PDB file of C-alpha atoms and ligand atoms in Angstrom:
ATOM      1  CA  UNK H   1      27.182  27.093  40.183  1.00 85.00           C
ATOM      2  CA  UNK H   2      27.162  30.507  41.996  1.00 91.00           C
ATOM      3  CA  UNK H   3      26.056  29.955  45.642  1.00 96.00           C
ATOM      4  CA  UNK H   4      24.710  33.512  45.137  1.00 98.00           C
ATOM      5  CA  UNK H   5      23.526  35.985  41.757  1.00 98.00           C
ATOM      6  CA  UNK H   6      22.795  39.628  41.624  1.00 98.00           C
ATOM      7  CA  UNK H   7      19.722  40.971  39.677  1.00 98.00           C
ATOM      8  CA  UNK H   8      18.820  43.923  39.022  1.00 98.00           C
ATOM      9  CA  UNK H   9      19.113  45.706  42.818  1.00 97.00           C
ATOM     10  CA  UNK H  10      18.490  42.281  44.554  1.00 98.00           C
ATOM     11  CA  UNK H  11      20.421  39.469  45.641  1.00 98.00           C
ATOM     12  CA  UNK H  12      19.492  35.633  45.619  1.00 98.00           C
ATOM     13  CA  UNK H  13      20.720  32.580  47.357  1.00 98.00           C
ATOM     14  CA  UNK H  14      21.119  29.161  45.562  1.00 98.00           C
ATOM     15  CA  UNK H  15      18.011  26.948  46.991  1.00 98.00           C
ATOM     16  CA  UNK H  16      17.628  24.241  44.628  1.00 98.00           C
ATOM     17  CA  UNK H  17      20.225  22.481  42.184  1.00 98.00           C
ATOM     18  CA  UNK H  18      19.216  21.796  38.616  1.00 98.00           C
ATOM     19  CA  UNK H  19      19.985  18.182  39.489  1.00 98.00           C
ATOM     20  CA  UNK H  20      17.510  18.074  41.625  1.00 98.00           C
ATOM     21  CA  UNK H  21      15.285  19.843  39.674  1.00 98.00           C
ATOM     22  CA  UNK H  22      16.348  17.292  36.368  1.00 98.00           C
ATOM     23  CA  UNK H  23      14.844  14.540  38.821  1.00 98.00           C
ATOM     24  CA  UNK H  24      11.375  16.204  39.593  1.00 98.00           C
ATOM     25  CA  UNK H  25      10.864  16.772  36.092  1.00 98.00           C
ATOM     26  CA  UNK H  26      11.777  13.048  34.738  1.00 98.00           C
ATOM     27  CA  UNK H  27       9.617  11.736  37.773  1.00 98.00           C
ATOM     28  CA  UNK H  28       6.264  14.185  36.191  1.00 98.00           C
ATOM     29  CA  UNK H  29       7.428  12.954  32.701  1.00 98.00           C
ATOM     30  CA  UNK H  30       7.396   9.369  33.896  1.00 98.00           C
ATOM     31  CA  UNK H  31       4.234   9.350  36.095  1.00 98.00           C
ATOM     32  CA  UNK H  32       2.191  10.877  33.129  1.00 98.00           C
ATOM     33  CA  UNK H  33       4.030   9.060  30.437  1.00 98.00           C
ATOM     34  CA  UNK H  34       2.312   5.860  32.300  1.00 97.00           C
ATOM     35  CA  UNK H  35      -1.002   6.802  32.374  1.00 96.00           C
ATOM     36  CA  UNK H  36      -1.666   8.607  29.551  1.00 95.00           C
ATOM     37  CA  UNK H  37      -4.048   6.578  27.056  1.00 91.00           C
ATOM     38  CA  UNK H  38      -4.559   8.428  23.640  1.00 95.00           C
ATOM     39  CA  UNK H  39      -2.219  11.252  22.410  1.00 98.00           C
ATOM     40  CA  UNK H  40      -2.047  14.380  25.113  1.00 98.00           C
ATOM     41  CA  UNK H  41      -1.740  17.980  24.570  1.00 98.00           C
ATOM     42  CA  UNK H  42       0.743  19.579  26.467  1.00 98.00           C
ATOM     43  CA  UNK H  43       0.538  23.091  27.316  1.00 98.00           C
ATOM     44  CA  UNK H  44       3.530  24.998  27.879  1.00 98.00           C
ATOM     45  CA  UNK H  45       2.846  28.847  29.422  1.00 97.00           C
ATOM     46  CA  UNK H  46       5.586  30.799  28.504  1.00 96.00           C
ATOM     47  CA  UNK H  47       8.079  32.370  29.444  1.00 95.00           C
ATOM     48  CA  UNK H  48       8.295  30.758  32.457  1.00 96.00           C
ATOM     49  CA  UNK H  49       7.986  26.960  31.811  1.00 98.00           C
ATOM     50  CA  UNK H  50       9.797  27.309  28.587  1.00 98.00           C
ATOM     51  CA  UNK H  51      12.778  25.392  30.523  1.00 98.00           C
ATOM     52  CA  UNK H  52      10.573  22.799  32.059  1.00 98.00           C
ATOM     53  CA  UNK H  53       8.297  22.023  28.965  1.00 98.00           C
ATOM     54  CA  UNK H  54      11.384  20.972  27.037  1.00 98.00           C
ATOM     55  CA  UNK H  55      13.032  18.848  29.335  1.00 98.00           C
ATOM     56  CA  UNK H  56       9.711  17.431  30.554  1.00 98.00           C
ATOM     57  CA  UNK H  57       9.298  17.020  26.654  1.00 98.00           C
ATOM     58  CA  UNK H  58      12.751  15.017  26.223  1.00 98.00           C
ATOM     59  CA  UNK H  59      11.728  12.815  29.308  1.00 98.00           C
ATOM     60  CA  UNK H  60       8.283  11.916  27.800  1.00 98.00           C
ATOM     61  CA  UNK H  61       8.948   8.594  25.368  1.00 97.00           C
ATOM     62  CA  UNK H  62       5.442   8.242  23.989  1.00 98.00           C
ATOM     63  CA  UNK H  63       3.325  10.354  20.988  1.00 98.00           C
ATOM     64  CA  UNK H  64       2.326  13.839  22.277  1.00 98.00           C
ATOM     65  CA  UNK H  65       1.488  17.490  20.884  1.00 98.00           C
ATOM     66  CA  UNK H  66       2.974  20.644  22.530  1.00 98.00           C
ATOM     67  CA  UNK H  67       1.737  23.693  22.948  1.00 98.00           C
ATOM     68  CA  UNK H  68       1.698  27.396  23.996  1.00 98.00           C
ATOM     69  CA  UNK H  69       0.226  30.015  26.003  1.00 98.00           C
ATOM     70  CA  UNK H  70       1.503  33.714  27.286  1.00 96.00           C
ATOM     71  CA  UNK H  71      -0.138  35.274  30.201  1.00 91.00           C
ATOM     72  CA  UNK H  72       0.920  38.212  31.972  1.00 80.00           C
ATOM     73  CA  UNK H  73       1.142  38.472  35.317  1.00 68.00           C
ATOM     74  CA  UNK H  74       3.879  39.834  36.967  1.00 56.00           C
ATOM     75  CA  UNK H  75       5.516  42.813  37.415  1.00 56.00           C
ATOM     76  CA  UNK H  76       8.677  42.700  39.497  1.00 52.00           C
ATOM     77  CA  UNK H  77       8.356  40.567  42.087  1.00 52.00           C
ATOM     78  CA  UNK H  78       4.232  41.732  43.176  1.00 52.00           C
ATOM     79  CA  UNK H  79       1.127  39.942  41.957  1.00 55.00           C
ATOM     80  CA  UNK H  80      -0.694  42.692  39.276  1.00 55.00           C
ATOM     81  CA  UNK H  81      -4.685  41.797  38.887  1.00 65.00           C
ATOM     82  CA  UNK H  82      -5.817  40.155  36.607  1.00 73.00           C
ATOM     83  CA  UNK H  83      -3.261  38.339  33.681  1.00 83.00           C
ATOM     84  CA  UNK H  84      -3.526  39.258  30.532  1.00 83.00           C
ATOM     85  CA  UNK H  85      -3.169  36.396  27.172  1.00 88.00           C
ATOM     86  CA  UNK H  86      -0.975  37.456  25.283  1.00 92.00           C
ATOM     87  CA  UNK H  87      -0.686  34.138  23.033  1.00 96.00           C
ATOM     88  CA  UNK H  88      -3.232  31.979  23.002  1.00 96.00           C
ATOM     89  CA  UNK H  89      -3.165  28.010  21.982  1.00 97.00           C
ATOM     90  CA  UNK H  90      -3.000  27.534  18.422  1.00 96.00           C
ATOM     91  CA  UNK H  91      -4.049  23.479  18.346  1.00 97.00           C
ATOM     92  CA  UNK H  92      -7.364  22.353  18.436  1.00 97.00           C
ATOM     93  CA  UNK H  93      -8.165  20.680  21.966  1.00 98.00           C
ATOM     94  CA  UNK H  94     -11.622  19.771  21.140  1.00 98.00           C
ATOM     95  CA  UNK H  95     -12.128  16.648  22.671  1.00 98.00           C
ATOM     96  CA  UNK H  96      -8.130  15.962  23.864  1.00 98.00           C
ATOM     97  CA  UNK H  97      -6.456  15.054  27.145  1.00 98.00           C
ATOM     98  CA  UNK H  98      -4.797  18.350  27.788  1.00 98.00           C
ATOM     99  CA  UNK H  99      -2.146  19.059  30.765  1.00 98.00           C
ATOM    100  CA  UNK H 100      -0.903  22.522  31.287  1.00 98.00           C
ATOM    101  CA  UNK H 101       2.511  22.536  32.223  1.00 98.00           C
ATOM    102  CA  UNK H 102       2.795  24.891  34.755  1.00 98.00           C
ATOM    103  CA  UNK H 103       6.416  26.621  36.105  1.00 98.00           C
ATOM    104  CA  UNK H 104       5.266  27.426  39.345  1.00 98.00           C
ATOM    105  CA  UNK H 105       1.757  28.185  40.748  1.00 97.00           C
ATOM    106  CA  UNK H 106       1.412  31.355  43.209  1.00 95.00           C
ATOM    107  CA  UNK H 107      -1.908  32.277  44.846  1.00 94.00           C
ATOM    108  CA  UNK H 108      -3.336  30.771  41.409  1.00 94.00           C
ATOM    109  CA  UNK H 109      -4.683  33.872  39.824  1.00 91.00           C
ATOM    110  CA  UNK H 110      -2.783  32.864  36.409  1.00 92.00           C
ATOM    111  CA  UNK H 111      -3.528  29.057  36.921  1.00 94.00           C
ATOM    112  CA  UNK H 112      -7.244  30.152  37.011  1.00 94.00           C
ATOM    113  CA  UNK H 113      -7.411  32.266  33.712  1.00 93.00           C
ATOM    114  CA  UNK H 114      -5.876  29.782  31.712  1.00 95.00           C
ATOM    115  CA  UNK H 115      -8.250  26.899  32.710  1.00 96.00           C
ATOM    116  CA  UNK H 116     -11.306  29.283  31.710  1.00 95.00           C
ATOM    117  CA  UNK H 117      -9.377  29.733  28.324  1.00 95.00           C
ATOM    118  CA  UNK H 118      -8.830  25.830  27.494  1.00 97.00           C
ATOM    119  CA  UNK H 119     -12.357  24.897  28.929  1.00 97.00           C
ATOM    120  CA  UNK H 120     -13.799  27.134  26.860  1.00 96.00           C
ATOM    121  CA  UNK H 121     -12.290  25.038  24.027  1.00 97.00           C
ATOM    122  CA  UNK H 122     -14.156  21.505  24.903  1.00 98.00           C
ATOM    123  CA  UNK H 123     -11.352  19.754  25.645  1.00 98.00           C
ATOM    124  CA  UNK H 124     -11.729  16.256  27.214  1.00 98.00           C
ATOM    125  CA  UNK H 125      -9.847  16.948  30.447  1.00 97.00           C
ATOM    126  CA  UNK H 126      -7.238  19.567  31.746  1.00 98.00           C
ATOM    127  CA  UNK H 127      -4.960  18.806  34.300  1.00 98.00           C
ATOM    128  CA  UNK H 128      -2.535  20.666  36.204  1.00 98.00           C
ATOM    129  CA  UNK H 129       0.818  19.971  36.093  1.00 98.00           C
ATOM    130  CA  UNK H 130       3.243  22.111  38.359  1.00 98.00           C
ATOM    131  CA  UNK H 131       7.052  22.110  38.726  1.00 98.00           C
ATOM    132  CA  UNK H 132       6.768  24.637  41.568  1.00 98.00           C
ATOM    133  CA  UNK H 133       3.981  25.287  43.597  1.00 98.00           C
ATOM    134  CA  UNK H 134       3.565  27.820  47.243  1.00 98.00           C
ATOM    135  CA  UNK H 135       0.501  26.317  48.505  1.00 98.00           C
ATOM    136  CA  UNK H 136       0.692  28.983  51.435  1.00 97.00           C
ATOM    137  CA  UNK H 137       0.225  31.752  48.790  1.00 97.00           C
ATOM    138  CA  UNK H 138      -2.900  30.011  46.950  1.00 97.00           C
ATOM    139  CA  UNK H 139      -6.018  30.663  47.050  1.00 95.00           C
ATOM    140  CA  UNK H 140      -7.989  28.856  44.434  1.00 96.00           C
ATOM    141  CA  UNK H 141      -9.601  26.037  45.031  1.00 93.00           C
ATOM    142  CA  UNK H 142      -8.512  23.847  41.376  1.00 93.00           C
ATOM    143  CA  UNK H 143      -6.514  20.896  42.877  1.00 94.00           C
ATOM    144  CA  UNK H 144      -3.471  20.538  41.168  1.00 98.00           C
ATOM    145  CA  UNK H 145      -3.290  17.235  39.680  1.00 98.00           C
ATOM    146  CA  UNK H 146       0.412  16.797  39.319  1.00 98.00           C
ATOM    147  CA  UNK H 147       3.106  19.088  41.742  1.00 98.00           C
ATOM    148  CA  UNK H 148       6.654  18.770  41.186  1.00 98.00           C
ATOM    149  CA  UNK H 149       7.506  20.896  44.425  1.00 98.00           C
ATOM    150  CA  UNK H 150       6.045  22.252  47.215  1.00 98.00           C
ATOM    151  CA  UNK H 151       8.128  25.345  48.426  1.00 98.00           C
ATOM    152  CA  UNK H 152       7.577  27.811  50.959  1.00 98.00           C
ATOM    153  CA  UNK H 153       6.427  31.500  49.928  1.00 97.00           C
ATOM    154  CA  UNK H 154       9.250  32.848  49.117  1.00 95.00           C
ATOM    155  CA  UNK H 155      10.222  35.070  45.331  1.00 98.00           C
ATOM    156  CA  UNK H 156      12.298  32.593  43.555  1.00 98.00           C
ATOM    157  CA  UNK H 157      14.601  32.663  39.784  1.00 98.00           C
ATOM    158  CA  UNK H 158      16.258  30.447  37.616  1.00 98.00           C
ATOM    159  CA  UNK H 159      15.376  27.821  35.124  1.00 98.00           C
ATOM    160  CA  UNK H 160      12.879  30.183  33.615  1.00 98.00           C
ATOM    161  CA  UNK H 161      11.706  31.714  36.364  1.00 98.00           C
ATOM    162  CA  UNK H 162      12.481  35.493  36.471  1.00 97.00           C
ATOM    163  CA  UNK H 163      12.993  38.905  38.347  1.00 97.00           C
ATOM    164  CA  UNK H 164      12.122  41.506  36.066  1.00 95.00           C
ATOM    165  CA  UNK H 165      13.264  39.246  33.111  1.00 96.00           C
ATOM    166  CA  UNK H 166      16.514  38.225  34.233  1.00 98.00           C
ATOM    167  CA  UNK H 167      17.389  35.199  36.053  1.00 98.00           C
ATOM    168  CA  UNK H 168      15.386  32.793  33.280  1.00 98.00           C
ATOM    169  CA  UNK H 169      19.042  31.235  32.220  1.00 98.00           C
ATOM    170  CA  UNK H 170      20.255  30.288  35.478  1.00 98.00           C
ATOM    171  CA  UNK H 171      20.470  26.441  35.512  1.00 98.00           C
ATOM    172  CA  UNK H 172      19.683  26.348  39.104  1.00 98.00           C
ATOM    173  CA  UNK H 173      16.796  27.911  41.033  1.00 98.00           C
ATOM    174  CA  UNK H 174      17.543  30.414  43.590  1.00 98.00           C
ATOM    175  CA  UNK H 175      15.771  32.517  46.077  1.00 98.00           C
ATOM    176  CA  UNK H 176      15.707  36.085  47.266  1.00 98.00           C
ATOM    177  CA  UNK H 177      17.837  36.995  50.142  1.00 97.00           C
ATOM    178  CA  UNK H 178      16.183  38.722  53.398  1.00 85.00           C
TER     179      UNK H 178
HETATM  180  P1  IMP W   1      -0.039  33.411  40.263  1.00 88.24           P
HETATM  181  O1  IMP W   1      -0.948  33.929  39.214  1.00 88.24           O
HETATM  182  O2  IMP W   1      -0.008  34.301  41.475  1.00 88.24           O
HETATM  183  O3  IMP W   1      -0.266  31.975  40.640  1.00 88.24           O
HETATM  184  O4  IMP W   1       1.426  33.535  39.703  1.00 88.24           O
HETATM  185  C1  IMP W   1       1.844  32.746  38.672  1.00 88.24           C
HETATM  186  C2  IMP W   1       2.896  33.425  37.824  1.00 88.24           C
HETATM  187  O5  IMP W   1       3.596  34.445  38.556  1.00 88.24           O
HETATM  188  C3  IMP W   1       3.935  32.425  37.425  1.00 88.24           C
HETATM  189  O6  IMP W   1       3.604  31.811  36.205  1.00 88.24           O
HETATM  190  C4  IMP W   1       5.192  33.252  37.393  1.00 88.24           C
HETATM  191  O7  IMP W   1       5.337  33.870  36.130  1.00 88.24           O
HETATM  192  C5  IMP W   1       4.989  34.314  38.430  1.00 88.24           C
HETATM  193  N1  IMP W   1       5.572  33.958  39.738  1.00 88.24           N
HETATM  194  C6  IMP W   1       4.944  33.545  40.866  1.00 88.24           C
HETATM  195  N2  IMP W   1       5.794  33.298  41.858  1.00 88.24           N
HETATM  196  C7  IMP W   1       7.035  33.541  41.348  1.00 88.24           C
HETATM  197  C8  IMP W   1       8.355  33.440  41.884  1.00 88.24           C
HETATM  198  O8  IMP W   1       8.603  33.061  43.047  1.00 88.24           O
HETATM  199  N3  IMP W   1       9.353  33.782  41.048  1.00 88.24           N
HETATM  200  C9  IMP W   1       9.159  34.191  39.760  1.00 88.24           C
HETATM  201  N4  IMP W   1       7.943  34.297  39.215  1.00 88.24           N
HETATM  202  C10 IMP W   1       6.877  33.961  40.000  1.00 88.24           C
HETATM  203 MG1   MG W   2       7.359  36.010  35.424  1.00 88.24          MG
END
């Protein structure tokens, strides 16, 4: 691994090793994966947790549907209003235990729009599940049900995450240099 990567005009410093982000997602997997009763949905909001839905879906040993979502909400590296759906969920939730899986969770603007979508469905429940969250940049008040990692406020890339589209294939997560 690079201890630093160039995008775009910026640089970023390695902050967190994909090891040790392999063993926050098994933990989620795990921790769900025991209490889960009847067959979960599992929302995956793309781009950004396209990394962490798949290897949160090869930790998870029991039955369970996946799903999308595509909001827009970023351009660069500043907040932009309100996000936009760009793909919405094709299953029917009616009635099912759904968890949105969740790359990382900002000042919660995104978080927010999506929950109105899927409540809007009647499901049974929706939970929050977040690999990365910067609880010094929220502001909603939704608890977060399940959070992988708290980190301070700072832009980060890698494993999906992005600057301007690139940085999403990085294995490890890195953040921007001062
Ligand atoms: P929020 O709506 O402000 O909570 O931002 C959520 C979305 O913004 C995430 O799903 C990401 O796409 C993007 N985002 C927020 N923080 C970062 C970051 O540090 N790096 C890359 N993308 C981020
Ligand atoms: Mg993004």
């Amino acid at each position: 691994m690079n201890k630093e990567v160039r995008l775009h005009d910026k640089i970023f410093e390695l902050f967190i090793s994909h090891e040790e982000i392999m063993k926050v997602v098994k933990n989620l997997a795990a921790q769900i994966e025991a209490e889960i009763k009847d067959i979960p949905v599992f929302i995956i909001t793309l781009k950004g947790a396209a990394n962490f839905g798949m290897d949160f879906a090869k930790y998870f040993n029991k039955n369970a549907i996946f799903d999308y979502i595509r909001l827009k909400s970023y351009d660069g590296i500043s907040a932009s209003g309100k996000p936009e759906v760009i793909l919405d969920v094709t299953e029917n939730i009616e009635g099912k235990q759904v968890y949105v899986l969740e790359d990382i969770v900002d000042t919660g603007n995104t978080l927010e729009t999506i929950i109105q979508i899927l409540k809007a469905k009647n499901p049974a429940s929706v939970k929050i599940v977040a690999l990365f969250f910067k609880p010094e940049a929220y502001k909603k008040n939704y608890p977060l049900d399940y959070v992988g990692m708290s980190i301070p406020n700072k832009f980060i890339v890698g494993y999906g995450l992005d600057y301007d589209e690139l940085g999403r294939n990085l294995n490890d997560v890195y953040q921007l240099k001062q």
